[in-house]
Amino acid sequence: MTQPELPAAFGLLASAHLGGGRTPTAVFATRGRHSRLSERLGPQTVDAVLVHPGDDCAKAHASDGDTLVLLAGEIYNRDEIHDTLGTPVDASDAELVSGLFAKYGTHAFRVLNGRFAALLATGGRLLAATDHAGSVPLYVRAEPGHVLAATEVKALTAAGSTVRGAPLPGARRVRGLPGLHQVPAGTVFDIRVETGAVAAHRTWTPPVHRRLVAEDEAVDRVRAALEAAVVRRLPGTHRPLVVLSGGIDSSAVAALSDGAATAGIDTLSMGTDTSDEFPQARVVARHLGSAHREITVASADLLTLLPHTVHAAESLDPEVIEYLLPLTALYRRMGGPARRVLTGYGADIPLGGMHREDRLPKLDTAVVRDMDTFDGLNEMSPVLSAVAGHWSTHPYWDREVLETLTSLEAGLKRRYGRDKWVLRAAMTDLLPAETVNRPKLGVHEGSGTTASFSALVLRAGAAEEEVAAVKGRVVRELFDRTVAGGVAPDDIDIEEVTGKIVAEGRG
């Protein structure tokens, strides 16, 4: 079942409390309309704000009098849920979550495949749930009698700056904001509002087993899983838009989208004045006959978006910020009406694409490590595109695709001297040979982002051996100012920040 052009809601902020309260002030980087609601559920009252792209966000919440569901994002296995529950085919995603909870309780979140953050209030409990990959970040601050939850840190710092919250053992704390924690990927926080006590339940973990299967079977499995993930993400009545670099990851998504879309697809590529992959993307666009567009961003302009990238992603990892910087530029320069955007982002992690390692134990160790450490980096955050009103979605991080790719043994990922062999083999009949055989480049490599950020640091006076450390300090400073401190990204001079960091390191 294909999706509407945009989800019912992009983000949310909620306050669950036992006593008097008010609808919290909503501060989001996400662009959209704000709708407020308030509902009494037994001993607790939930006041919430939903940020949404359309005129109405009714499908982003569901209530039956005893239970309230708030959902930011979307569910992809709706057909299977309909079959299980017998619900009407036009039931909203929030209604499906409510129905699953009535049947399975907390374990309902184990059966969901989606890109979402959800809050479910019932009796004196508030459940805060992420999808399997935590692709829509979710943060909570809990104290006795009052729980705050939101899809952006900024919303919580504005809504309850005096609420310090209690520590949550094992949960990821947010820098500079005591008591504020990020819900891990594939996890439900079951919070007792009266006491603020939190019990964490895992709903998904990356598979650690590996399957030894024949080449043909592996290729068929990958093709089928990725095709299903793409189809479930296609807009129901509009042309798909695919971000296209001309590498195997994005080209595969474009080819499968084109095969399933009845009216063709649109493709979009981004580069800088120092580097681009436009020729490679054009090969694929011509092959598919897509309506193709190229956007060039000057390196100097790209660097001014560093504060915006940190502000949107709320990430402290400088490598991740480098990966996301060109995407931030792309979404902000797209223009036009709000679109659903499919990307090839994320395939490297389960396929070990950035590890050109012929020794299979080392390759599989790299895959295990990457799957263990992606959580909390916010690489998939929809806020990156939602700041411009667009909705991005990543088929390689579909739950079934991740399980298929991760569980394949390393020899199917590095085979015949080629990285991502199984994916390339699965796309041989859909793409030009030069695309199938093209060596891997990261999005930041093809766009020149790494070189631009490094040049900025060097211009500020850092030595070559200091570049990586200075980048990390710059990102932390931007986080402290924009996310924790509430400074608007447009008010930050990135040259001044970098110079200050370098000077402090020398002092």
PDB file of N, CA, C and O in Angstrom, residues 335-386:
ATOM      1  N   GLY A 335      13.003  24.078  -3.138  1.00  0.00           N
ATOM      2  CA  GLY A 335      11.911  24.940  -3.550  1.00  0.00           C
ATOM      3  C   GLY A 335      10.677  24.145  -3.935  1.00  0.00           C
ATOM      4  O   GLY A 335      10.622  22.919  -3.813  1.00  0.00           O
ATOM      5  N   GLY A 336       9.666  24.845  -4.410  1.00  0.00           N
ATOM      6  CA  GLY A 336       8.447  24.193  -4.857  1.00  0.00           C
ATOM      7  C   GLY A 336       7.596  23.688  -3.711  1.00  0.00           C
ATOM      8  O   GLY A 336       7.881  23.937  -2.537  1.00  0.00           O
ATOM      9  N   PRO A 337       6.540  22.945  -4.027  1.00  0.00           N
ATOM     10  CA  PRO A 337       5.649  22.422  -2.986  1.00  0.00           C
ATOM     11  C   PRO A 337       6.332  21.345  -2.156  1.00  0.00           C
ATOM     12  O   PRO A 337       7.340  20.764  -2.578  1.00  0.00           O
ATOM     13  N   ALA A 338       5.777  21.072  -0.988  1.00  0.00           N
ATOM     14  CA  ALA A 338       6.311  20.016  -0.118  1.00  0.00           C
ATOM     15  C   ALA A 338       6.237  18.682  -0.841  1.00  0.00           C
ATOM     16  O   ALA A 338       5.237  18.352  -1.479  1.00  0.00           O
ATOM     17  N   ARG A 339       7.317  17.901  -0.737  1.00  0.00           N
ATOM     18  CA  ARG A 339       7.401  16.630  -1.438  1.00  0.00           C
ATOM     19  C   ARG A 339       7.787  15.496  -0.501  1.00  0.00           C
ATOM     20  O   ARG A 339       8.469  15.693   0.504  1.00  0.00           O
ATOM     21  N   ARG A 340       7.384  14.294  -0.874  1.00  0.00           N
ATOM     22  CA  ARG A 340       7.904  13.060  -0.296  1.00  0.00           C
ATOM     23  C   ARG A 340       9.171  12.703  -1.071  1.00  0.00           C
ATOM     24  O   ARG A 340       9.155  12.610  -2.298  1.00  0.00           O
ATOM     25  N   VAL A 341      10.280  12.516  -0.349  1.00  0.00           N
ATOM     26  CA  VAL A 341      11.580  12.310  -0.976  1.00  0.00           C
ATOM     27  C   VAL A 341      12.136  10.951  -0.559  1.00  0.00           C
ATOM     28  O   VAL A 341      12.288  10.681   0.638  1.00  0.00           O
ATOM     29  N   LEU A 342      12.458  10.114  -1.527  1.00  0.00           N
ATOM     30  CA  LEU A 342      13.115   8.837  -1.255  1.00  0.00           C
ATOM     31  C   LEU A 342      14.617   8.993  -1.470  1.00  0.00           C
ATOM     32  O   LEU A 342      15.046   9.679  -2.406  1.00  0.00           O
ATOM     33  N   THR A 343      15.409   8.369  -0.606  1.00  0.00           N
ATOM     34  CA  THR A 343      16.858   8.463  -0.716  1.00  0.00           C
ATOM     35  C   THR A 343      17.490   7.073  -0.685  1.00  0.00           C
ATOM     36  O   THR A 343      16.849   6.092  -0.301  1.00  0.00           O
ATOM     37  N   GLY A 344      18.765   7.038  -1.049  1.00  0.00           N
ATOM     38  CA  GLY A 344      19.545   5.810  -0.927  1.00  0.00           C
ATOM     39  C   GLY A 344      20.415   5.826   0.315  1.00  0.00           C
ATOM     40  O   GLY A 344      21.327   5.006   0.442  1.00  0.00           O
ATOM     41  N   TYR A 345      20.111   6.736   1.232  1.00  0.00           N
ATOM     42  CA  TYR A 345      20.955   6.918   2.411  1.00  0.00           C
ATOM     43  C   TYR A 345      20.907   5.682   3.314  1.00  0.00           C
ATOM     44  O   TYR A 345      19.857   5.075   3.488  1.00  0.00           O
ATOM     45  N   GLY A 346      22.045   5.353   3.895  1.00  0.00           N
ATOM     46  CA  GLY A 346      22.089   4.331   4.938  1.00  0.00           C
ATOM     47  C   GLY A 346      22.477   2.943   4.514  1.00  0.00           C
ATOM     48  O   GLY A 346      22.664   2.066   5.363  1.00  0.00           O
ATOM     49  N   ALA A 347      22.640   2.691   3.212  1.00  0.00           N
ATOM     50  CA  ALA A 347      22.943   1.326   2.777  1.00  0.00           C
ATOM     51  C   ALA A 347      24.327   0.862   3.236  1.00  0.00           C
ATOM     52  O   ALA A 347      24.567  -0.331   3.397  1.00  0.00           O
ATOM     53  N   ASP A 348      25.233   1.805   3.434  1.00  0.00           N
ATOM     54  CA  ASP A 348      26.606   1.426   3.797  1.00  0.00           C
ATOM     55  C   ASP A 348      26.689   0.667   5.113  1.00  0.00           C
ATOM     56  O   ASP A 348      27.566  -0.185   5.282  1.00  0.00           O
ATOM     57  N   ILE A 349      25.815   0.980   6.064  1.00  0.00           N
ATOM     58  CA  ILE A 349      25.942   0.371   7.384  1.00  0.00           C
ATOM     59  C   ILE A 349      25.669  -1.135   7.342  1.00  0.00           C
ATOM     60  O   ILE A 349      26.524  -1.930   7.729  1.00  0.00           O
ATOM     61  N   PRO A 350      24.521  -1.600   6.856  1.00  0.00           N
ATOM     62  CA  PRO A 350      24.301  -3.061   6.850  1.00  0.00           C
ATOM     63  C   PRO A 350      25.099  -3.797   5.792  1.00  0.00           C
ATOM     64  O   PRO A 350      25.301  -5.012   5.909  1.00  0.00           O
ATOM     65  N   LEU A 351      25.595  -3.071   4.755  1.00  0.00           N
ATOM     66  CA  LEU A 351      26.343  -3.729   3.691  1.00  0.00           C
ATOM     67  C   LEU A 351      27.845  -3.531   3.809  1.00  0.00           C
ATOM     68  O   LEU A 351      28.605  -4.066   3.003  1.00  0.00           O
ATOM     69  N   GLY A 352      28.287  -2.763   4.807  1.00  0.00           N
ATOM     70  CA  GLY A 352      29.713  -2.524   4.967  1.00  0.00           C
ATOM     71  C   GLY A 352      30.320  -1.800   3.792  1.00  0.00           C
ATOM     72  O   GLY A 352      31.475  -2.048   3.416  1.00  0.00           O
ATOM     73  N   GLY A 353      29.575  -0.874   3.199  1.00  0.00           N
ATOM     74  CA  GLY A 353      29.995  -0.249   1.952  1.00  0.00           C
ATOM     75  C   GLY A 353      31.221   0.619   2.038  1.00  0.00           C
ATOM     76  O   GLY A 353      31.924   0.808   1.048  1.00  0.00           O
ATOM     77  N   MET A 354      31.492   1.194   3.208  1.00  0.00           N
ATOM     78  CA  MET A 354      32.657   2.061   3.347  1.00  0.00           C
ATOM     79  C   MET A 354      33.895   1.298   3.814  1.00  0.00           C
ATOM     80  O   MET A 354      34.932   1.892   4.067  1.00  0.00           O
ATOM     81  N   HIS A 355      33.770  -0.035   3.903  1.00  0.00           N
ATOM     82  CA  HIS A 355      34.889  -0.852   4.366  1.00  0.00           C
ATOM     83  C   HIS A 355      35.357  -1.729   3.211  1.00  0.00           C
ATOM     84  O   HIS A 355      34.749  -2.742   2.917  1.00  0.00           O
ATOM     85  N   ARG A 356      36.411  -1.296   2.541  1.00  0.00           N
ATOM     86  CA  ARG A 356      36.934  -2.052   1.397  1.00  0.00           C
ATOM     87  C   ARG A 356      37.875  -3.138   1.921  1.00  0.00           C
ATOM     88  O   ARG A 356      39.079  -3.077   1.784  1.00  0.00           O
ATOM     89  N   GLU A 357      37.281  -4.101   2.563  1.00  0.00           N
ATOM     90  CA  GLU A 357      38.047  -5.105   3.302  1.00  0.00           C
ATOM     91  C   GLU A 357      37.760  -6.485   2.728  1.00  0.00           C
ATOM     92  O   GLU A 357      36.624  -6.951   2.716  1.00  0.00           O
ATOM     93  N   ASP A 358      38.823  -7.135   2.200  1.00  0.00           N
ATOM     94  CA  ASP A 358      38.647  -8.472   1.636  1.00  0.00           C
ATOM     95  C   ASP A 358      38.675  -9.564   2.697  1.00  0.00           C
ATOM     96  O   ASP A 358      38.293 -10.694   2.432  1.00  0.00           O
ATOM     97  N   ARG A 359      39.167  -9.260   3.888  1.00  0.00           N
ATOM     98  CA  ARG A 359      39.158 -10.242   4.967  1.00  0.00           C
ATOM     99  C   ARG A 359      37.776 -10.223   5.615  1.00  0.00           C
ATOM    100  O   ARG A 359      37.398  -9.272   6.303  1.00  0.00           O
ATOM    101  N   LEU A 360      37.025 -11.262   5.388  1.00  0.00           N
ATOM    102  CA  LEU A 360      35.609 -11.260   5.760  1.00  0.00           C
ATOM    103  C   LEU A 360      35.369 -11.128   7.253  1.00  0.00           C
ATOM    104  O   LEU A 360      34.396 -10.484   7.656  1.00  0.00           O
ATOM    105  N   PRO A 361      36.176 -11.715   8.129  1.00  0.00           N
ATOM    106  CA  PRO A 361      35.919 -11.479   9.559  1.00  0.00           C
ATOM    107  C   PRO A 361      35.982  -9.991   9.928  1.00  0.00           C
ATOM    108  O   PRO A 361      35.175  -9.510  10.723  1.00  0.00           O
ATOM    109  N   LYS A 362      36.949  -9.267   9.339  1.00  0.00           N
ATOM    110  CA  LYS A 362      37.050  -7.838   9.638  1.00  0.00           C
ATOM    111  C   LYS A 362      35.855  -7.079   9.072  1.00  0.00           C
ATOM    112  O   LYS A 362      35.353  -6.135   9.691  1.00  0.00           O
ATOM    113  N   LEU A 363      35.406  -7.474   7.882  1.00  0.00           N
ATOM    114  CA  LEU A 363      34.249  -6.810   7.297  1.00  0.00           C
ATOM    115  C   LEU A 363      33.013  -7.011   8.159  1.00  0.00           C
ATOM    116  O   LEU A 363      32.267  -6.073   8.441  1.00  0.00           O
ATOM    117  N   ASP A 364      32.786  -8.240   8.612  1.00  0.00           N
ATOM    118  CA  ASP A 364      31.607  -8.488   9.427  1.00  0.00           C
ATOM    119  C   ASP A 364      31.722  -7.797  10.781  1.00  0.00           C
ATOM    120  O   ASP A 364      30.726  -7.323  11.325  1.00  0.00           O
ATOM    121  N   THR A 365      32.930  -7.716  11.330  1.00  0.00           N
ATOM    122  CA  THR A 365      33.132  -6.980  12.571  1.00  0.00           C
ATOM    123  C   THR A 365      32.760  -5.512  12.384  1.00  0.00           C
ATOM    124  O   THR A 365      32.142  -4.894  13.264  1.00  0.00           O
ATOM    125  N   ALA A 366      33.100  -4.958  11.221  1.00  0.00           N
ATOM    126  CA  ALA A 366      32.750  -3.564  10.935  1.00  0.00           C
ATOM    127  C   ALA A 366      31.240  -3.392  10.838  1.00  0.00           C
ATOM    128  O   ALA A 366      30.678  -2.406  11.335  1.00  0.00           O
ATOM    129  N   VAL A 367      30.558  -4.349  10.211  1.00  0.00           N
ATOM    130  CA  VAL A 367      29.095  -4.272  10.118  1.00  0.00           C
ATOM    131  C   VAL A 367      28.470  -4.342  11.503  1.00  0.00           C
ATOM    132  O   VAL A 367      27.551  -3.568  11.829  1.00  0.00           O
ATOM    133  N   VAL A 368      28.952  -5.263  12.329  1.00  0.00           N
ATOM    134  CA  VAL A 368      28.415  -5.391  13.689  1.00  0.00           C
ATOM    135  C   VAL A 368      28.603  -4.089  14.457  1.00  0.00           C
ATOM    136  O   VAL A 368      27.683  -3.601  15.126  1.00  0.00           O
ATOM    137  N   ARG A 369      29.799  -3.530  14.367  1.00  0.00           N
ATOM    138  CA  ARG A 369      30.070  -2.290  15.092  1.00  0.00           C
ATOM    139  C   ARG A 369      29.166  -1.160  14.602  1.00  0.00           C
ATOM    140  O   ARG A 369      28.592  -0.411  15.401  1.00  0.00           O
ATOM    141  N   ASP A 370      29.028  -1.016  13.298  1.00  0.00           N
ATOM    142  CA  ASP A 370      28.203   0.068  12.767  1.00  0.00           C
ATOM    143  C   ASP A 370      26.738  -0.104  13.158  1.00  0.00           C
ATOM    144  O   ASP A 370      26.047   0.885  13.448  1.00  0.00           O
ATOM    145  N   MET A 371      26.250  -1.330  13.170  1.00  0.00           N
ATOM    146  CA  MET A 371      24.868  -1.567  13.576  1.00  0.00           C
ATOM    147  C   MET A 371      24.686  -1.328  15.071  1.00  0.00           C
ATOM    148  O   MET A 371      23.605  -0.954  15.521  1.00  0.00           O
ATOM    149  N   ASP A 372      25.744  -1.534  15.837  1.00  0.00           N
ATOM    150  CA  ASP A 372      25.664  -1.318  17.288  1.00  0.00           C
ATOM    151  C   ASP A 372      25.768   0.156  17.675  1.00  0.00           C
ATOM    152  O   ASP A 372      25.350   0.532  18.771  1.00  0.00           O
ATOM    153  N   THR A 373      26.360   0.964  16.799  1.00  0.00           N
ATOM    154  CA  THR A 373      26.682   2.342  17.193  1.00  0.00           C
ATOM    155  C   THR A 373      25.937   3.407  16.414  1.00  0.00           C
ATOM    156  O   THR A 373      26.139   4.596  16.648  1.00  0.00           O
ATOM    157  N   PHE A 374      25.055   3.039  15.482  1.00  0.00           N
ATOM    158  CA  PHE A 374      24.322   4.062  14.728  1.00  0.00           C
ATOM    159  C   PHE A 374      23.325   4.800  15.605  1.00  0.00           C
ATOM    160  O   PHE A 374      23.001   5.968  15.352  1.00  0.00           O
ATOM    161  N   ASP A 375      22.828   4.126  16.626  1.00  0.00           N
ATOM    162  CA  ASP A 375      21.716   4.646  17.428  1.00  0.00           C
ATOM    163  C   ASP A 375      22.107   5.959  18.112  1.00  0.00           C
ATOM    164  O   ASP A 375      23.169   6.088  18.702  1.00  0.00           O
ATOM    165  N   GLY A 376      21.190   6.924  18.040  1.00  0.00           N
ATOM    166  CA  GLY A 376      21.404   8.199  18.709  1.00  0.00           C
ATOM    167  C   GLY A 376      22.165   9.214  17.895  1.00  0.00           C
ATOM    168  O   GLY A 376      22.299  10.370  18.310  1.00  0.00           O
ATOM    169  N   LEU A 377      22.677   8.819  16.722  1.00  0.00           N
ATOM    170  CA  LEU A 377      23.403   9.767  15.879  1.00  0.00           C
ATOM    171  C   LEU A 377      22.465  10.645  15.050  1.00  0.00           C
ATOM    172  O   LEU A 377      22.897  11.641  14.469  1.00  0.00           O
ATOM    173  N   ASN A 378      21.213  10.253  14.967  1.00  0.00           N
ATOM    174  CA  ASN A 378      20.174  11.035  14.278  1.00  0.00           C
ATOM    175  C   ASN A 378      20.464  11.226  12.796  1.00  0.00           C
ATOM    176  O   ASN A 378      20.042  12.227  12.196  1.00  0.00           O
ATOM    177  N   GLU A 379      21.139  10.273  12.189  1.00  0.00           N
ATOM    178  CA  GLU A 379      21.426  10.360  10.755  1.00  0.00           C
ATOM    179  C   GLU A 379      20.157  10.352   9.911  1.00  0.00           C
ATOM    180  O   GLU A 379      20.132  10.913   8.816  1.00  0.00           O
ATOM    181  N   MET A 380      19.113   9.689  10.408  1.00  0.00           N
ATOM    182  CA  MET A 380      17.887   9.551   9.630  1.00  0.00           C
ATOM    183  C   MET A 380      16.820  10.586   9.999  1.00  0.00           C
ATOM    184  O   MET A 380      15.691  10.496   9.532  1.00  0.00           O
ATOM    185  N   SER A 381      17.158  11.544  10.839  1.00  0.00           N
ATOM    186  CA  SER A 381      16.146  12.466  11.352  1.00  0.00           C
ATOM    187  C   SER A 381      15.370  13.153  10.230  1.00  0.00           C
ATOM    188  O   SER A 381      15.961  13.755   9.326  1.00  0.00           O
ATOM    189  N   PRO A 382      14.041  13.093  10.268  1.00  0.00           N
ATOM    190  CA  PRO A 382      13.246  13.772   9.236  1.00  0.00           C
ATOM    191  C   PRO A 382      13.287  15.287   9.354  1.00  0.00           C
ATOM    192  O   PRO A 382      12.862  15.981   8.431  1.00  0.00           O
ATOM    193  N   VAL A 383      13.815  15.793  10.463  1.00  0.00           N
ATOM    194  CA  VAL A 383      13.871  17.243  10.631  1.00  0.00           C
ATOM    195  C   VAL A 383      14.768  17.873   9.569  1.00  0.00           C
ATOM    196  O   VAL A 383      14.569  19.010   9.158  1.00  0.00           O
ATOM    197  N   LEU A 384      15.756  17.129   9.078  1.00  0.00           N
ATOM    198  CA  LEU A 384      16.654  17.660   8.049  1.00  0.00           C
ATOM    199  C   LEU A 384      15.891  18.139   6.822  1.00  0.00           C
ATOM    200  O   LEU A 384      16.216  19.174   6.236  1.00  0.00           O
ATOM    201  N   SER A 385      14.889  17.387   6.422  1.00  0.00           N
ATOM    202  CA  SER A 385      14.060  17.801   5.282  1.00  0.00           C
ATOM    203  C   SER A 385      12.841  18.597   5.726  1.00  0.00           C
ATOM    204  O   SER A 385      12.360  19.464   4.992  1.00  0.00           O
ATOM    205  N   ALA A 386      12.351  18.324   6.928  1.00  0.00           N
ATOM    206  CA  ALA A 386      11.131  18.986   7.402  1.00  0.00           C
ATOM    207  C   ALA A 386      11.349  20.471   7.686  1.00  0.00           C
ATOM    208  O   ALA A 386      10.384  21.229   7.753  1.00  0.00           O
TER     209      ALA A 386
END
